[in-house]
Amino acid sequence: QVQLVESGGGLVQPGGSLRLSCAASGFSYDYYVIGWFRQAPGNERERVSCISSGDDSTYYADSVKGRFTISRDKAKHTVYLQMNSLKPEDTAVYYCFMNVDCYGYGAHWGQGTEVTVSS
């Protein structure tokens, strides 16, 4: 059974940084895509970023390009999301996901970690 455990959320001031981590276990896929969605109160879940296990190709939503960086530690089966220049509109619950592509349908999900950007 796939398990995804997120950590690293919290409260940060605008312009600040946070690094989210997602440790994956219980999977046996040779190929997978792992990454992050987020959901702000009253909004639909939004795709943020993902990385492929095959060639480490990445995707970023336009709203986070240039500010967020996704990376992974293959040995630790862990994916990271470095978030810089945070804005209040980045406030959301961030969910780690694992799938065969960079979409949420049919994905495995973590429990979520809350990020609040506020002064």
GROMACS .gro file of C-alpha atoms in nm:
model
  119
    1GLN     CA    1   0.000   0.000   0.000
    2VAL     CA    2   0.141   0.333  -0.106
    3GLN     CA    3   0.197   0.578   0.177
    4LEU     CA    4   0.287   0.942   0.132
    5VAL     CA    5   0.381   1.141   0.440
    6GLU     CA    6   0.420   1.517   0.407
    7SER     CA    7   0.598   1.755   0.639
    8GLY     CA    8   0.731   2.108   0.643
    9GLY     CA    9   0.421   2.323   0.638
   10GLY     CA   10   0.368   2.616   0.869
   11LEU     CA   11   0.319   2.988   0.903
   12VAL     CA   12   0.550   3.219   0.711
   13GLN     CA   13   0.550   3.588   0.629
   14PRO     CA   14   0.508   3.711   0.271
   15GLY     CA   15   0.839   3.690   0.091
   16GLY     CA   16   0.955   3.405   0.310
   17SER     CA   17   1.044   3.046   0.227
   18LEU     CA   18   0.939   2.696   0.325
   19ARG     CA   19   1.045   2.351   0.215
   20LEU     CA   20   0.790   2.074   0.200
   21SER     CA   21   0.891   1.709   0.208
   22CYS     CA   22   0.700   1.399   0.106
   23ALA     CA   23   0.834   1.056   0.194
   24ALA     CA   24   0.693   0.773  -0.016
   25SER     CA   25   0.680   0.407   0.082
   26GLY     CA   26   0.500   0.086  -0.001
   27PHE     CA   27   0.522   0.119  -0.379
   28SER     CA   28   0.689  -0.097  -0.639
   29TYR     CA   29   0.646   0.103  -0.956
   30ASP     CA   30   0.938   0.122  -1.193
   31TYR     CA   31   0.805   0.449  -1.326
   32TYR     CA   32   0.598   0.709  -1.146
   33VAL     CA   33   0.531   1.078  -1.122
   34ILE     CA   34   0.530   1.242  -0.781
   35GLY     CA   35   0.447   1.595  -0.685
   36TRP     CA   36   0.213   1.841  -0.523
   37PHE     CA   37  -0.138   1.976  -0.548
   38ARG     CA   38  -0.279   2.244  -0.321
   39GLN     CA   39  -0.625   2.345  -0.208
   40ALA     CA   40  -0.716   2.680  -0.062
   41PRO     CA   41  -1.042   2.726   0.131
   42GLY     CA   42  -1.335   2.744  -0.107
   43ASN     CA   43  -1.122   2.652  -0.409
   44GLU     CA   44  -1.073   2.339  -0.612
   45ARG     CA   45  -0.758   2.136  -0.574
   46GLU     CA   46  -0.490   2.289  -0.796
   47ARG     CA   47  -0.190   2.114  -0.953
   48VAL     CA   48   0.131   2.283  -0.839
   49SER     CA   49   0.432   2.080  -0.950
   50CYS     CA   50   0.550   1.730  -1.029
   51ILE     CA   51   0.863   1.536  -1.122
   52SER     CA   52   0.906   1.218  -1.321
   53SER     CA   53   1.105   0.923  -1.193
   54GLY     CA   54   1.214   0.843  -1.546
   55ASP     CA   55   1.409   1.149  -1.651
   56ASP     CA   56   1.341   1.395  -1.368
   57SER     CA   57   1.138   1.611  -1.602
   58THR     CA   58   0.933   1.866  -1.413
   59TYR     CA   59   0.611   2.059  -1.437
   60TYR     CA   60   0.519   2.384  -1.263
   61ALA     CA   61   0.195   2.575  -1.257
   62ASP     CA   62   0.232   2.924  -1.401
   63SER     CA   63   0.146   3.071  -1.063
   64VAL     CA   64   0.458   2.922  -0.901
   65LYS     CA   65   0.714   2.924  -1.184
   66GLY     CA   66   1.037   3.092  -1.082
   67ARG     CA   67   0.949   3.071  -0.712
   68PHE     CA   68   0.903   2.699  -0.641
   69THR     CA   69   1.150   2.420  -0.713
   70ILE     CA   70   1.073   2.051  -0.701
   71SER     CA   71   1.341   1.790  -0.647
   72ARG     CA   72   1.371   1.434  -0.527
   73ASP     CA   73   1.609   1.208  -0.338
   74LYS     CA   74   1.592   0.874  -0.516
   75ALA     CA   75   1.757   0.682  -0.234
   76LYS     CA   76   1.518   0.816   0.028
   77HIS     CA   77   1.209   0.803  -0.199
   78THR     CA   78   1.143   1.159  -0.094
   79VAL     CA   79   1.029   1.457  -0.296
   80TYR     CA   80   1.081   1.816  -0.191
   81LEU     CA   81   0.912   2.143  -0.280
   82GLN     CA   82   1.125   2.447  -0.209
   83MET     CA   83   0.894   2.746  -0.195
   84ASN     CA   84   1.050   3.092  -0.210
   85SER     CA   85   0.905   3.442  -0.235
   86LEU     CA   86   0.582   3.315  -0.084
   87LYS     CA   87   0.267   3.515  -0.132
   88PRO     CA   88  -0.059   3.519   0.065
   89GLU     CA   89  -0.225   3.349  -0.232
   90ASP     CA   90   0.003   3.049  -0.176
   91THR     CA   91  -0.188   2.979   0.144
   92ALA     CA   92  -0.341   2.633   0.112
   93VAL     CA   93  -0.321   2.274   0.221
   94TYR     CA   94  -0.052   2.109   0.011
   95TYR     CA   95  -0.103   1.746  -0.084
   96CYS     CA   96   0.164   1.512  -0.208
   97PHE     CA   97   0.054   1.272  -0.480
   98MET     CA   98   0.193   0.977  -0.673
   99ASN     CA   99   0.059   0.865  -1.008
  100VAL     CA  100   0.152   0.742  -1.354
  101ASP     CA  101   0.122   1.099  -1.483
  102CYS     CA  102   0.107   1.453  -1.351
  103TYR     CA  103  -0.265   1.450  -1.290
  104GLY     CA  104  -0.473   1.378  -0.986
  105TYR     CA  105  -0.722   1.126  -1.125
  106GLY     CA  106  -0.649   0.786  -0.976
  107ALA     CA  107  -0.355   0.913  -0.773
  108HIS     CA  108  -0.235   0.812  -0.430
  109TRP     CA  109  -0.250   1.104  -0.186
  110GLY     CA  110  -0.085   1.214   0.133
  111GLN     CA  111  -0.276   1.360   0.424
  112GLY     CA  112  -0.176   1.718   0.345
  113THR     CA  113   0.030   1.984   0.516
  114GLU     CA  114  -0.094   2.335   0.577
  115VAL     CA  115   0.093   2.640   0.452
  116THR     CA  116  -0.015   2.984   0.569
  117VAL     CA  117   0.145   3.297   0.428
  118SER     CA  118   0.052   3.594   0.638
  119SER     CA  119   0.203   3.890   0.817
   0.00000   0.00000   0.00000
